[in-house]
Short mmCIF file of C-alpha atoms in Angstrom, two decimals:
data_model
loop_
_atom_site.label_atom_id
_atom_site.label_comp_id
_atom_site.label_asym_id
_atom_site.label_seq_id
_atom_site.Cartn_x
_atom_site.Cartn_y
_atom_site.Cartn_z
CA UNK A 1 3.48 -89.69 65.87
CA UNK A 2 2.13 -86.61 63.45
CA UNK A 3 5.02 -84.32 65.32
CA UNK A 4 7.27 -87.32 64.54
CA UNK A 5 6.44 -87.96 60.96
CA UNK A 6 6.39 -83.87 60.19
CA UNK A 7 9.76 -83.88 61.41
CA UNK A 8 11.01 -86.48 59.01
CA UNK A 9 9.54 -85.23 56.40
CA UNK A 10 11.19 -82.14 56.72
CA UNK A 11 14.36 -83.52 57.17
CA UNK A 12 14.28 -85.51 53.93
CA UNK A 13 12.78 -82.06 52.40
CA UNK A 14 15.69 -80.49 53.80
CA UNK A 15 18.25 -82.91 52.55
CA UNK A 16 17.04 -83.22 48.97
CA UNK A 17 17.58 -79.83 48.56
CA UNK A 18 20.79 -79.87 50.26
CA UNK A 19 21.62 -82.20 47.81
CA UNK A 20 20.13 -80.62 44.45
CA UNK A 21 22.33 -77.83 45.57
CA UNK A 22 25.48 -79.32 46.40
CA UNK A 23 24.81 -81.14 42.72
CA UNK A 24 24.24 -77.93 40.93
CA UNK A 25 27.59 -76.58 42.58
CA UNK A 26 29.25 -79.05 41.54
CA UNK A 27 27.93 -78.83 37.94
CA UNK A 28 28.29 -75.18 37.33
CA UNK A 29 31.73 -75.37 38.78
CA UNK A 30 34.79 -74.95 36.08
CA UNK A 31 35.63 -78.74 36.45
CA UNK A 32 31.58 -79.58 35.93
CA UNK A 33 30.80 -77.40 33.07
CA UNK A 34 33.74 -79.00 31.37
CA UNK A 35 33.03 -82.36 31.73
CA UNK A 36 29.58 -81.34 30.97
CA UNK A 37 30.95 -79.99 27.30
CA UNK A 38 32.74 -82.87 26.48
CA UNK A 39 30.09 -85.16 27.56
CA UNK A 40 27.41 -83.37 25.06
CA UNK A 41 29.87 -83.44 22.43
CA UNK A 42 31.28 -86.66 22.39
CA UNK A 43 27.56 -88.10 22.98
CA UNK A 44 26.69 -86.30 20.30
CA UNK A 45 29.02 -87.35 17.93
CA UNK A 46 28.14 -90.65 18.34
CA UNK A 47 24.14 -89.46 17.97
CA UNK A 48 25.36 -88.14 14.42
CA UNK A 49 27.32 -91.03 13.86
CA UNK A 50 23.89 -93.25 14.10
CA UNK A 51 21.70 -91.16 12.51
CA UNK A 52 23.64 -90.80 9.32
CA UNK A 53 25.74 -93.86 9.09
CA UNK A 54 22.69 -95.77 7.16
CA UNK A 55 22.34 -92.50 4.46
CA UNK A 56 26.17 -92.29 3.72
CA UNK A 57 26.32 -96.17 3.19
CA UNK A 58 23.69 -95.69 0.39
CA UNK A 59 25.54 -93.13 -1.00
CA UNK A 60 28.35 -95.23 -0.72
CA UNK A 61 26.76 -97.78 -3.04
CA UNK A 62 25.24 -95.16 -5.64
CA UNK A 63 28.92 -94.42 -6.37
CA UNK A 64 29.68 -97.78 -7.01
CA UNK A 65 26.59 -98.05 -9.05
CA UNK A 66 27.98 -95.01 -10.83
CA UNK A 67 31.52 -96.11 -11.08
CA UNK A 68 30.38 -99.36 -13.02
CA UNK A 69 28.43 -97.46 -15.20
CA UNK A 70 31.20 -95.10 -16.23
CA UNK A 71 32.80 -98.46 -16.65
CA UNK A 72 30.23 -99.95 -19.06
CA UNK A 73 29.94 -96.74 -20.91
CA UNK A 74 33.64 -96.51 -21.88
CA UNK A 75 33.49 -100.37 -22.94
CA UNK A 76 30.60 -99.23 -25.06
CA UNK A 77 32.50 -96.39 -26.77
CA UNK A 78 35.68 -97.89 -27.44
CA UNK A 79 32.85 -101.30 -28.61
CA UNK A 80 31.50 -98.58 -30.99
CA UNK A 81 34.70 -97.33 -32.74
CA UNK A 82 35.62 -100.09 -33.35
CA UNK A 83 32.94 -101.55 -34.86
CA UNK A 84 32.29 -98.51 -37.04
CA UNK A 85 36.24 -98.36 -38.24
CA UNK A 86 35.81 -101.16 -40.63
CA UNK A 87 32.27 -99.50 -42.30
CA UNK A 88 32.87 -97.36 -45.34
CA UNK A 89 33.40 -93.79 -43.33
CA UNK A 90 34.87 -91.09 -44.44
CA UNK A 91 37.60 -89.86 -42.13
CA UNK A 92 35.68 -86.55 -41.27
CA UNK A 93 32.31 -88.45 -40.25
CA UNK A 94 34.46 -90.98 -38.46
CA UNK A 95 36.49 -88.37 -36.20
CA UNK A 96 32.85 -86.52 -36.34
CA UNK A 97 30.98 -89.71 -34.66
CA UNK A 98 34.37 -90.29 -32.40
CA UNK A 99 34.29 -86.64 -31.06
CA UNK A 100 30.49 -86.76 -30.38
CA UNK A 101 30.82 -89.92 -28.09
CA UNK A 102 33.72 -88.63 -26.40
CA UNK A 103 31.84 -85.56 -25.44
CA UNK A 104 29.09 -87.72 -23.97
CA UNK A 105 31.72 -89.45 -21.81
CA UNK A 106 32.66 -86.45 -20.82
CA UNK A 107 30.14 -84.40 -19.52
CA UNK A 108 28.71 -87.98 -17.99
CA UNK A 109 31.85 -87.66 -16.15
CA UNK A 110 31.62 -84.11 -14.78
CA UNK A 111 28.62 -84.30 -13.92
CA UNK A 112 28.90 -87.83 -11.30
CA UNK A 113 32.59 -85.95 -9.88
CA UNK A 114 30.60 -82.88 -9.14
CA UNK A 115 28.11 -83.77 -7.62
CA UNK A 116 28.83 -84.08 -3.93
CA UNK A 117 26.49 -87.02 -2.66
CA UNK A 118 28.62 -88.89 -5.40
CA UNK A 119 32.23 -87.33 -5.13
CA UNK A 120 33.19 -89.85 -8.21
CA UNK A 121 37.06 -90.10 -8.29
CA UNK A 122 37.84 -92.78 -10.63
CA UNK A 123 37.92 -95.60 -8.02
CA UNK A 124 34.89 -97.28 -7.57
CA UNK A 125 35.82 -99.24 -4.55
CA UNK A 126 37.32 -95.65 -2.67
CA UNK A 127 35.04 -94.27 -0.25
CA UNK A 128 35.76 -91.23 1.93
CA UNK A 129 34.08 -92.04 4.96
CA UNK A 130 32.12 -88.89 6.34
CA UNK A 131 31.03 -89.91 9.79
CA UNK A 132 33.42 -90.97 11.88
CA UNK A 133 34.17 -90.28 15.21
CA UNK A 134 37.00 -87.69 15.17
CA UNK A 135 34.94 -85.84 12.18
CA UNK A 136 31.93 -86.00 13.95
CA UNK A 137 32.99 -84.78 16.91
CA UNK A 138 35.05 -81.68 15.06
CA UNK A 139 31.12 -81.29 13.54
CA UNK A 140 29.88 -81.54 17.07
CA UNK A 141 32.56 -78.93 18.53
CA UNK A 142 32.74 -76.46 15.89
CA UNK A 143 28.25 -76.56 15.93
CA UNK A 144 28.49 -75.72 19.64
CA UNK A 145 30.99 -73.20 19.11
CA UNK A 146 29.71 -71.57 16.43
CA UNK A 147 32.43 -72.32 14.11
CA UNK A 148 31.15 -74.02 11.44
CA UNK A 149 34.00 -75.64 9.36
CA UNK A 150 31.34 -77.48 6.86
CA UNK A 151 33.92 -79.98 6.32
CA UNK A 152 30.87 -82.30 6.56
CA UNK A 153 26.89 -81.13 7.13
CA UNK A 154 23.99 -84.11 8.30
CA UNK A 155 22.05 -84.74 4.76
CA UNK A 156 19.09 -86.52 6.04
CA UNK A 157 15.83 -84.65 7.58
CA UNK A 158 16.65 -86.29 10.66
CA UNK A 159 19.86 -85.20 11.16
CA UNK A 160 18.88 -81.44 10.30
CA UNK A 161 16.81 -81.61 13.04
CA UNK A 162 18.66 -82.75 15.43
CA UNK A 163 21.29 -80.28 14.34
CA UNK A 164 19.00 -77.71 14.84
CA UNK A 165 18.01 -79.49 18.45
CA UNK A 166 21.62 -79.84 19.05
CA UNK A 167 22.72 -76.85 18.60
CA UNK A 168 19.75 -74.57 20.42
CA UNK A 169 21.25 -76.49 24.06
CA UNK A 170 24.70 -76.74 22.96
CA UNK A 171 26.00 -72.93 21.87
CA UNK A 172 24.42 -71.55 25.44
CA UNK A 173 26.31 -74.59 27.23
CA UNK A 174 29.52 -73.96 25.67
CA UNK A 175 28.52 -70.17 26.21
CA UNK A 176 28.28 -70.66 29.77
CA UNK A 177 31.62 -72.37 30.11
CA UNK A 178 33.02 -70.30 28.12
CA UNK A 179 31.86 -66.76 30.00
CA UNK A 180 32.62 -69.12 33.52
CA UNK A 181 36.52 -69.65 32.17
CA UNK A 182 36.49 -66.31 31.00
CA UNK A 183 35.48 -64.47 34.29
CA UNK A 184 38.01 -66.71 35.97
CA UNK A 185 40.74 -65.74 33.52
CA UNK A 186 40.12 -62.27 33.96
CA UNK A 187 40.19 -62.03 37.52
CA UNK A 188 43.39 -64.17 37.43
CA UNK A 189 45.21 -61.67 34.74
CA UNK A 190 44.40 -58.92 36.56
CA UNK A 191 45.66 -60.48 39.82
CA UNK A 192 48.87 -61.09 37.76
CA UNK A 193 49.14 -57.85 36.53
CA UNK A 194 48.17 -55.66 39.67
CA UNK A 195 50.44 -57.63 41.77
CA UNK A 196 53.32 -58.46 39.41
CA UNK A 197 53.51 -56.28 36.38
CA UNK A 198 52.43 -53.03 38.46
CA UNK A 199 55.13 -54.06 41.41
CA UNK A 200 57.46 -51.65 40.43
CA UNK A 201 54.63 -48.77 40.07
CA UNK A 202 54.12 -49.82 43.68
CA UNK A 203 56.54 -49.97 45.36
CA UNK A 204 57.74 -46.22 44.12
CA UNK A 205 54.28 -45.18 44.89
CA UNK A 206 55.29 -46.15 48.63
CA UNK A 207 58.34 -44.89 48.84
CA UNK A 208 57.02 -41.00 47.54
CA UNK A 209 54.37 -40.99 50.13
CA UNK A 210 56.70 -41.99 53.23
CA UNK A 211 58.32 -39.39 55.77
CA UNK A 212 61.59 -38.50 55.66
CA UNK A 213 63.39 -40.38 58.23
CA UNK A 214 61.44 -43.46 57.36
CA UNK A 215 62.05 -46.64 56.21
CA UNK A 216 59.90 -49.13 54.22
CA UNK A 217 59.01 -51.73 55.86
CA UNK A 218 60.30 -55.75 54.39
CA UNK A 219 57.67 -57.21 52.15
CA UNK A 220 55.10 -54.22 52.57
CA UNK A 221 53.74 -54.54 48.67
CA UNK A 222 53.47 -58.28 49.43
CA UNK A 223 51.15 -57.68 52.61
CA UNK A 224 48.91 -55.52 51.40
CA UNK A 225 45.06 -56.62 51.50
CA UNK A 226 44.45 -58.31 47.86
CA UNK A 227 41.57 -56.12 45.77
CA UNK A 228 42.23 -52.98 48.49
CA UNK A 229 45.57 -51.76 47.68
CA UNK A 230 45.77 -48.39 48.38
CA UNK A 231 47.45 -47.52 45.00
CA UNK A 232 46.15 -49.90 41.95
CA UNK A 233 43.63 -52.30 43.71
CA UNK A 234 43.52 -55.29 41.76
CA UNK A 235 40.22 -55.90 41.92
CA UNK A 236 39.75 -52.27 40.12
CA UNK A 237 43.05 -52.00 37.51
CA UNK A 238 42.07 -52.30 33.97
CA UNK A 239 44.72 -53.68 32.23
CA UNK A 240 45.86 -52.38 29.31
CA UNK A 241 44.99 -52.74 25.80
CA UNK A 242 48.34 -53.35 24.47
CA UNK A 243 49.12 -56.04 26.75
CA UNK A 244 45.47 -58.11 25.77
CA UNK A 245 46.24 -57.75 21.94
CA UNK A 246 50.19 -58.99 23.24
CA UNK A 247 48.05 -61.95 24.64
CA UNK A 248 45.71 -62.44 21.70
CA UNK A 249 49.05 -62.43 19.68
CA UNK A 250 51.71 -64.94 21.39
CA UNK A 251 48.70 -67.29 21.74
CA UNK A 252 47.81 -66.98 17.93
CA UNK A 253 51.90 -67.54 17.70
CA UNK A 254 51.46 -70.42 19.69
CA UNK A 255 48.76 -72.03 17.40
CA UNK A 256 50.61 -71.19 14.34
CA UNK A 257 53.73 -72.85 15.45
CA UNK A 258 51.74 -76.04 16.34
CA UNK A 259 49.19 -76.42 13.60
CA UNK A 260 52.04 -75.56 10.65
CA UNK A 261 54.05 -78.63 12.24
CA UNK A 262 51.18 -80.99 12.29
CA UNK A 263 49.52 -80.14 8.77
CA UNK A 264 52.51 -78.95 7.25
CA UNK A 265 51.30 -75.30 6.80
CA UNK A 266 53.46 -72.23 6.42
CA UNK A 267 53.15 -70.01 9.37
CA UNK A 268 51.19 -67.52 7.65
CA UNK A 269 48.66 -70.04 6.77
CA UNK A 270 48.14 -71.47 10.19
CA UNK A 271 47.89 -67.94 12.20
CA UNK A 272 45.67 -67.43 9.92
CA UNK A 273 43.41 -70.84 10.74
CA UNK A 274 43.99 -70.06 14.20
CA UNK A 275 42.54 -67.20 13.79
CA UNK A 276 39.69 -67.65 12.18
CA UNK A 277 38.63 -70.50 14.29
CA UNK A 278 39.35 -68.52 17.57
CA UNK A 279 37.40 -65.68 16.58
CA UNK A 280 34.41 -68.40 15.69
CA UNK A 281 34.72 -66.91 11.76
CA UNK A 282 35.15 -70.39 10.41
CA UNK A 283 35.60 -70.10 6.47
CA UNK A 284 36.45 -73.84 6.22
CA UNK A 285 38.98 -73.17 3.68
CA UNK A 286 41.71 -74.62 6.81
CA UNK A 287 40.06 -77.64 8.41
CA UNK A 288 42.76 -79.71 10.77
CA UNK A 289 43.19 -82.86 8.83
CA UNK A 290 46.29 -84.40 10.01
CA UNK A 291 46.10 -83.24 13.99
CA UNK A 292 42.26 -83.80 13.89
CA UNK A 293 40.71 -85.67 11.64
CA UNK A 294 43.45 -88.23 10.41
CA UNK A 295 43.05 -89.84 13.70
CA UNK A 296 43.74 -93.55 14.21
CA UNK A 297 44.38 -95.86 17.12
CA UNK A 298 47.30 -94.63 18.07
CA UNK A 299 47.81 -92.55 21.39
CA UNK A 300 49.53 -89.70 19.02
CA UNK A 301 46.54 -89.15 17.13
CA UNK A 302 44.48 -89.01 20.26
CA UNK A 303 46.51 -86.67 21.96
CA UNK A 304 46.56 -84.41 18.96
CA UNK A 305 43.01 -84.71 18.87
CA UNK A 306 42.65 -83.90 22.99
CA UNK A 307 45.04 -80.67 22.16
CA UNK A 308 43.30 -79.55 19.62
CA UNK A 309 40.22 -79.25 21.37
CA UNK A 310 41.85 -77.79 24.08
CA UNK A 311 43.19 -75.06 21.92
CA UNK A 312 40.01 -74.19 20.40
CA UNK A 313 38.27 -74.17 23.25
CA UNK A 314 40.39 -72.20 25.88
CA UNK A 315 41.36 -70.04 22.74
CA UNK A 316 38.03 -68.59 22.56
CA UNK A 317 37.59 -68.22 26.27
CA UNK A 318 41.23 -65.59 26.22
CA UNK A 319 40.35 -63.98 23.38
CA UNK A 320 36.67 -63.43 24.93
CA UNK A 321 38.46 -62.12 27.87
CA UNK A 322 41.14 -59.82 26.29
CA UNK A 323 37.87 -58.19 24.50
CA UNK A 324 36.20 -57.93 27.35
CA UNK A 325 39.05 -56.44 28.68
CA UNK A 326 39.97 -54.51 26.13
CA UNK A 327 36.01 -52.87 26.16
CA UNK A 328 36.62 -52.15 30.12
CA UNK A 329 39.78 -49.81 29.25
CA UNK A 330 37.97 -48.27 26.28
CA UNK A 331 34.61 -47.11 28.36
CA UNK A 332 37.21 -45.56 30.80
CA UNK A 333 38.61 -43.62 28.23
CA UNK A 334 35.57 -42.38 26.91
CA UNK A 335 34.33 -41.24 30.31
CA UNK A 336 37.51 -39.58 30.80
CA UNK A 337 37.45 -38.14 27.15
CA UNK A 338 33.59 -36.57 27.98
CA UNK A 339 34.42 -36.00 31.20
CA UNK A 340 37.25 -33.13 29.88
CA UNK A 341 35.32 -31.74 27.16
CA UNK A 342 32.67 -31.48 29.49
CA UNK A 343 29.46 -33.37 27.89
CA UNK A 344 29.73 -35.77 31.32
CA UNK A 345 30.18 -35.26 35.18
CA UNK A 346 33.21 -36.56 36.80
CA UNK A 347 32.07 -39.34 39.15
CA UNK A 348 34.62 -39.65 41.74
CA UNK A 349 34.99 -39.91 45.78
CA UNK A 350 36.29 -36.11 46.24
CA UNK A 351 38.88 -37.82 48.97
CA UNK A 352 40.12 -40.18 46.16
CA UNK A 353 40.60 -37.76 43.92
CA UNK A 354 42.50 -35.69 46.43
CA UNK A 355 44.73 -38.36 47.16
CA UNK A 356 45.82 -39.47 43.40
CA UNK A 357 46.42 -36.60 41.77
CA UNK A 358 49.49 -36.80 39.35
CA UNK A 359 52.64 -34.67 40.80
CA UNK A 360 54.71 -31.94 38.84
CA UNK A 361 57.27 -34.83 38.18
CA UNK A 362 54.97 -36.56 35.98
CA UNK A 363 56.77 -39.36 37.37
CA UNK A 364 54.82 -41.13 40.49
CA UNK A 365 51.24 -40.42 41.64
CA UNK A 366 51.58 -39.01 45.01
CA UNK A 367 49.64 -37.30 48.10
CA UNK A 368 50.28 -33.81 49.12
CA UNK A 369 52.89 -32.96 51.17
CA UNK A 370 50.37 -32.75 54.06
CA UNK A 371 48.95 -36.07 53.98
CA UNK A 372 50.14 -39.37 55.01
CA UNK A 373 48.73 -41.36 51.98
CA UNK A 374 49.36 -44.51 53.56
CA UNK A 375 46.87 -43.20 56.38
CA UNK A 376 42.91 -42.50 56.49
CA UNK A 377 41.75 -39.35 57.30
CA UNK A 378 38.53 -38.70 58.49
CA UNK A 379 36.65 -35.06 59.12
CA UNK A 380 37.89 -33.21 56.49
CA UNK A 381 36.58 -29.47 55.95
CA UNK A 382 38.32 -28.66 52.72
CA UNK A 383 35.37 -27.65 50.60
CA UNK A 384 34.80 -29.90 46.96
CA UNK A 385 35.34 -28.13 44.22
CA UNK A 386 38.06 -26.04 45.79
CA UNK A 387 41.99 -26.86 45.44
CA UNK A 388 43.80 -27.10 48.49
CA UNK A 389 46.24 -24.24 46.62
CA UNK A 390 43.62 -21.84 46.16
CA UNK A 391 42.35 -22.00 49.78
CA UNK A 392 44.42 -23.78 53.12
CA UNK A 393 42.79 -26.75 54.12
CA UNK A 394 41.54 -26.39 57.83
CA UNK A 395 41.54 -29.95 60.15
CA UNK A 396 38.75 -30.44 62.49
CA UNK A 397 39.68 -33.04 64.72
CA UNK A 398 42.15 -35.25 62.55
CA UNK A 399 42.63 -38.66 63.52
CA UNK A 400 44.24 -41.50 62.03
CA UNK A 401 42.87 -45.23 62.15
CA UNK A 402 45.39 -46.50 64.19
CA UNK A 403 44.62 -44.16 67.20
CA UNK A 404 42.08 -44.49 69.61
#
């Protein structure tokens, strides 16, 4: 019965963990982390929502409370001149005493409409209602993203600390999606590019290095091991910078088109919003009204609202990939730079090196005319260091792979 009992408890031992770690898998995967972000933001849009819904309906009635007394003021003034126009006043003291009042009024005025709790407007019954759902969740989004619009900030101590809460688990959770859908973009464009954009480079490559008398095989780019292609593995290729800053522009393109037909910008305007808000720079002097925050019960809005998002959101995930990128093809260039002045050592298999060099074309990158390129050799004796046309290479027992 103690054997019996171990055993089981074990088992369930075993399971749990089985399960915590099918769970986590399933959490950290792309389709997890996302529902994961849009869980904590919607969830915390409504959190906002709560918090500061009782603080903006008292703010709501202070600018009633003002409105009527801007009301009762300018009853009292125009009450006043009249009452003084039939006393015996000369004409300078009367415009003197109107003047005075009138300057009251006004700075009365100016002060309620600029003050921002107040936001006085003229209509006492008008409210712009700060916290509502599409708003807060824009707040929600552009807090986790590090955006920071300011198109509306919490105003009670509460809310500032929750913000602060918030934002310390939200920024590395969109983080983490973020660098996940970035990795997986990058992998993916280089797949693209090694496989379709480099086909050409390829297939030429193949065709310098074969015999004469031979033909290229059917398909032979296409059945070549992904990642160890013997000319420009994809797993290896660093893709150019010009083609990540073509990227970074047709998307901002893209945005620009879509935001200036929604809130009725020019296209300079909304690149320019796109921009900002993809490269998490946030001015808030462009805040999506009409696609975002405008948003009623209609399935229009919504979508907008879903597309949005969406934008924003993979947005920052390309452009953190084309700079990523973008960085890999620079620190090549600077090793190669040092590596020609001299200040660094080249750090290269001396076979590889062999193998690629450029040909007196210019055109292809090709193998000597005594190697198969599209072969492995093994036992080589030609010294490193030395060029094969400074000394003849000597074979010791050359073999290919494909003999035995």
């Amino acid at each position: 019965m103690p054997v019996l009992k171990f055993v089981m408890s074990e088992t369930l031992v075993s399971d749990k963990s089985g399960c915590c770690r099918r769970v986590a898998r399933v959490l950290f995967s792309h389709i997890g982390l996302f529902v994961l972000v849009a869980l904590y933001a919607v969830l915390g849009a409504y959190l906002f929502i709560a918090v500061e819904e009782d603080h903006e309906e008292k703010l709501r009635q202070n600018k009633k409370r003002v409105s009527l007394d801007l009301i009762d003021a300018k009853n009292y003034i125009v009450k006043l001149l009249v009452y003084n126009r039939d006393k015996n006043l000369t004409k300078s003291k009367y415009i003197d005493m109107v003047m005075g009042k009138l300057d009251m009024f006004h700075d009365f005025v100016v002060e309620k409409a600029s003050d921002p709790d107040i936001n006085y407007d003229g209509d006492e019954n008008s409210w712009d209602t700060a916290w509502t759902f599409p708003k807060s969740l824009l707040f929600t989004v552009t807090t986790m993203g590090s955006i920071g619009y300011g198109h509306i900030a919490p105003k009670t101590t509460a809310g500032r600390q929750i913000t602060i809460l918030y934002s310390v688990v939200g920024i590395p959770l969109l983080l983490v999606f973020l660098a996940n859908i970035g990795d997986f973009l990058a992998k993916s464009f280089k797949y693209i590019y090694s496989r379709c954009c480099c086909r050409w480079c390829r297939a030429r490559r193949k065709l310098s290095e074969l015999r004469k008398g031979n033909k290229l095989p059917k398909r032979a780019v296409n059945k070549e091991t992904v990642g160890r292609e013997k000319f420009m593995p994809s797993t290896k290729v660093n893709v150019p910078i010009t083609v990540n800053l073509s990227v970074i522009a047709v998307y901002l393109v893209m945005g620009g088109a879509l935001f200036s037909w929604w809130e009725n910008w020019d296209s300079l305007s909304a690149i320019y919003f796109s921009f900002i808000t993809l490269t998490t720079i946030g001015f808030g002097d462009y805040v999506p009204g009409r696609s975002f925050l405008d948003l009623h019960d209609s399935a229009s809005a919504t979508l907008k609202m879903l597309v949005t998002v969406f934008y924003c959101f993979f947005g920052m995930a390309l452009v953190s990939m084309c700079i990523s990128l973008m960085q890999e093809q620079l620190v090549q260039k600077t090793r190669w730079l040092l590596t020609e002045i001299g200040i660094m050592e080249e750090d290269i298999d001396p076979m590889q090196k062999y193998k690629y060099k450029k040909s007196q074309r210019g055109t292809v990158l090709e193998t000597n005319k005594d190697r198969d390129g599209n072969k492995r050799l093994r036992l080589l004796s030609v010294d490193e260091g030395e060029s094969s046309a400074s000394r003849p290479p000597i074979f010791i027992n050359i073999k290919d792979e494909n003999e035995k």
